Structures are given as structure tokens and as C-alpha cells.
Amino acid sequence: QNENSVVVQSKVILESKFELAREAHQVAETNSSTVRAEADAANTHVDSLSCQLRDSQSEVKGLRLDLHQKNDEVDTVKERLQQAECELKRTKQEKKNAERERDSLKPRAELQNEIDKMRNALK
């Protein structure tokens, strides 16, 4: 009877262990499914972020190109401004020189007018 009792106890222990193993297997399958779903979600998120990163990199590249072009335009405008300022300075100097020449010739022109009047009076 002891042997039957040991066999029955062994059977109960084995059935308990089997039940625990079955439950552990179900938990593992559930965990495995959860982990796979989380991994899939993580991969999807990484793919999405990769797309966003590529878009951002393209935008930055385009903005850098635009900035380079704008800098070139600014440099061109600066050069034109410097040329215009030089031309303005040269024109002002020419005007000043012309005014001096005019002012220096004015007395001679007045004197010549007086001489011409005298000649006409003598005729």
C-alpha cells in the first residue's frame, strides 16, 4: 500500500509539474507574442523616424543651398553697391572740379564781355 501511496503521490506531483509547465508555456507564448508585437511596433517607429530624418536632412540640404544662393546674391548686391558708391564719389569730385573750373572762368567771361562791348562801341 505504501507503494501505491508513493505512486499516487508521484502522479499528483507529476501532474502538478505538468500543469505548471503548461501554464509556463502559455505565459511564454503570450510573452513571446507581446515581445514580437512590441518589436514590430519599435521597427515601425524606427522606420517612421528614419523617414522623418531623411526628410529633415533633405530640407536642411535645400535650406543650405538656398542660404548659399542668397549669400551669393548679397555678395553681388554688395559689389554693385560698392561700385555705385565709387561712381557717386567720382561724380561728386567731377562736379566739384567742374564748379571750380566754371567759377574760375566766370571772371574771364565777364571781362571778355566787357572787351566785346568796348570793341562794338568803337566800331
Tab-separated table of C-alpha atoms in Angstrom:
chain	number	residue	atom	x	y	z
A	1	GLN	CA	0.000	0.000	0.000
A	2	ASN	CA	2.959	2.231	0.585
A	3	GLU	CA	3.960	1.667	-2.976
A	4	ASN	CA	0.507	2.707	-4.170
A	5	SER	CA	0.648	5.738	-1.989
A	6	VAL	CA	4.065	6.685	-3.428
A	7	VAL	CA	2.796	6.111	-6.954
A	8	VAL	CA	-0.285	8.242	-6.302
A	9	GLN	CA	1.828	10.980	-4.726
A	10	SER	CA	4.287	10.833	-7.637
A	11	LYS	CA	1.399	11.003	-10.071
A	12	VAL	CA	-0.037	14.085	-8.274
A	13	ILE	CA	3.398	15.714	-8.204
A	14	LEU	CA	3.974	14.976	-11.914
A	15	GLU	CA	0.517	16.249	-12.847
A	16	SER	CA	1.187	19.439	-10.830
A	17	LYS	CA	4.545	19.866	-12.520
A	18	PHE	CA	2.947	19.225	-15.909
A	19	GLU	CA	0.236	21.801	-15.167
A	20	LEU	CA	2.873	24.311	-14.075
A	21	ALA	CA	4.889	23.605	-17.221
A	22	ARG	CA	1.772	24.025	-19.378
A	23	GLU	CA	0.950	27.338	-17.690
A	24	ALA	CA	4.573	28.456	-18.035
A	25	HIS	CA	4.425	27.545	-21.731
A	26	GLN	CA	1.217	29.587	-22.192
A	27	VAL	CA	2.789	32.546	-20.382
A	28	ALA	CA	5.897	32.216	-22.553
A	29	GLU	CA	3.768	32.145	-25.710
A	30	THR	CA	1.862	35.209	-24.529
A	31	ASN	CA	5.109	36.960	-23.639
A	32	SER	CA	6.597	35.945	-26.976
A	33	SER	CA	3.603	37.401	-28.832
A	34	THR	CA	3.823	40.574	-26.768
A	35	VAL	CA	7.550	40.887	-27.386
A	36	ARG	CA	7.043	40.311	-31.120
A	37	ALA	CA	4.299	42.937	-31.223
A	38	GLU	CA	6.480	45.390	-29.288
A	39	ALA	CA	9.427	44.651	-31.596
A	40	ASP	CA	7.216	45.180	-34.663
A	41	ALA	CA	5.957	48.459	-33.193
A	42	ALA	CA	9.536	49.513	-32.429
A	43	ASN	CA	10.608	48.667	-36.005
A	44	THR	CA	7.683	50.654	-37.392
A	45	HIS	CA	8.616	53.594	-35.172
A	46	VAL	CA	12.280	53.372	-36.268
A	47	ASP	CA	11.195	53.276	-39.932
A	48	SER	CA	8.988	56.314	-39.377
A	49	LEU	CA	11.798	58.198	-37.653
A	50	SER	CA	14.178	57.206	-40.469
A	51	CYS	CA	11.774	58.747	-42.992
A	52	GLN	CA	11.473	61.881	-40.872
A	53	LEU	CA	15.256	62.046	-40.596
A	54	ARG	CA	15.683	61.748	-44.378
A	55	ASP	CA	13.050	64.439	-44.910
A	56	SER	CA	14.748	66.704	-42.383
A	57	GLN	CA	18.153	66.094	-43.963
A	58	SER	CA	16.735	66.951	-47.393
A	59	GLU	CA	15.152	70.100	-46.008
A	60	VAL	CA	18.409	71.137	-44.315
A	61	LYS	CA	20.311	70.484	-47.545
A	62	GLY	CA	17.806	72.586	-49.501
A	63	LEU	CA	17.936	75.387	-46.943
A	64	ARG	CA	21.742	75.361	-47.018
A	65	LEU	CA	21.637	75.611	-50.803
A	66	ASP	CA	19.129	78.483	-50.578
A	67	LEU	CA	21.307	80.195	-47.984
A	68	HIS	CA	24.374	79.801	-50.205
A	69	GLN	CA	22.471	81.288	-53.156
A	70	LYS	CA	21.179	84.164	-51.009
A	71	ASN	CA	24.719	84.814	-49.766
A	72	ASP	CA	25.892	84.918	-53.383
A	73	GLU	CA	23.091	87.370	-54.185
A	74	VAL	CA	24.016	89.503	-51.164
A	75	ASP	CA	27.668	89.483	-52.256
A	76	THR	CA	26.632	90.577	-55.752
A	77	VAL	CA	24.461	93.382	-54.341
A	78	LYS	CA	27.325	94.469	-52.068
A	79	GLU	CA	29.679	94.621	-55.054
A	80	ARG	CA	27.140	96.656	-57.033
A	81	LEU	CA	26.651	98.957	-54.040
A	82	GLN	CA	30.401	99.478	-53.723
A	83	GLN	CA	30.644	100.220	-57.453
A	84	ALA	CA	27.733	102.669	-57.207
A	85	GLU	CA	29.334	104.374	-54.194
A	86	CYS	CA	32.629	104.692	-56.090
A	87	GLU	CA	30.773	106.091	-59.112
A	88	LEU	CA	28.925	108.549	-56.844
A	89	LYS	CA	32.179	109.671	-55.233
A	90	ARG	CA	33.827	110.081	-58.664
A	91	THR	CA	30.813	112.032	-59.985
A	92	LYS	CA	30.811	114.324	-56.933
A	93	GLN	CA	34.507	115.012	-57.460
A	94	GLU	CA	33.947	115.701	-61.163
A	95	LYS	CA	31.101	118.087	-60.290
A	96	LYS	CA	33.273	119.865	-57.731
A	97	ASN	CA	36.067	120.190	-60.304
A	98	ALA	CA	33.624	121.460	-62.941
A	99	GLU	CA	32.231	124.048	-60.486
A	100	ARG	CA	35.761	125.238	-59.697
A	101	GLU	CA	36.566	125.499	-63.382
A	102	ARG	CA	33.301	127.366	-64.031
A	103	ASP	CA	33.945	129.708	-61.117
A	104	SER	CA	37.495	130.365	-62.307
A	105	LEU	CA	36.285	131.067	-65.872
A	106	LYS	CA	33.444	133.370	-64.793
A	107	PRO	CA	35.587	136.497	-64.253
A	108	ARG	CA	37.360	135.908	-67.559
A	109	ALA	CA	33.994	135.559	-69.322
A	110	GLU	CA	32.762	138.788	-67.729
A	111	LEU	CA	35.983	140.524	-68.732
A	112	GLN	CA	35.631	139.177	-72.280
A	113	ASN	CA	32.048	140.508	-72.398
A	114	GLU	CA	33.324	143.961	-71.368
A	115	ILE	CA	36.018	143.816	-74.044
A	116	ASP	CA	33.453	142.781	-76.646
A	117	LYS	CA	31.180	145.696	-75.645
A	118	MET	CA	34.080	148.136	-75.959
A	119	ARG	CA	35.003	146.796	-79.402
A	120	ASN	CA	31.417	147.089	-80.517
A	121	ALA	CA	31.279	150.662	-79.189
A	122	LEU	CA	34.411	151.584	-81.107
A	123	LYS	CA	33.055	150.338	-84.383
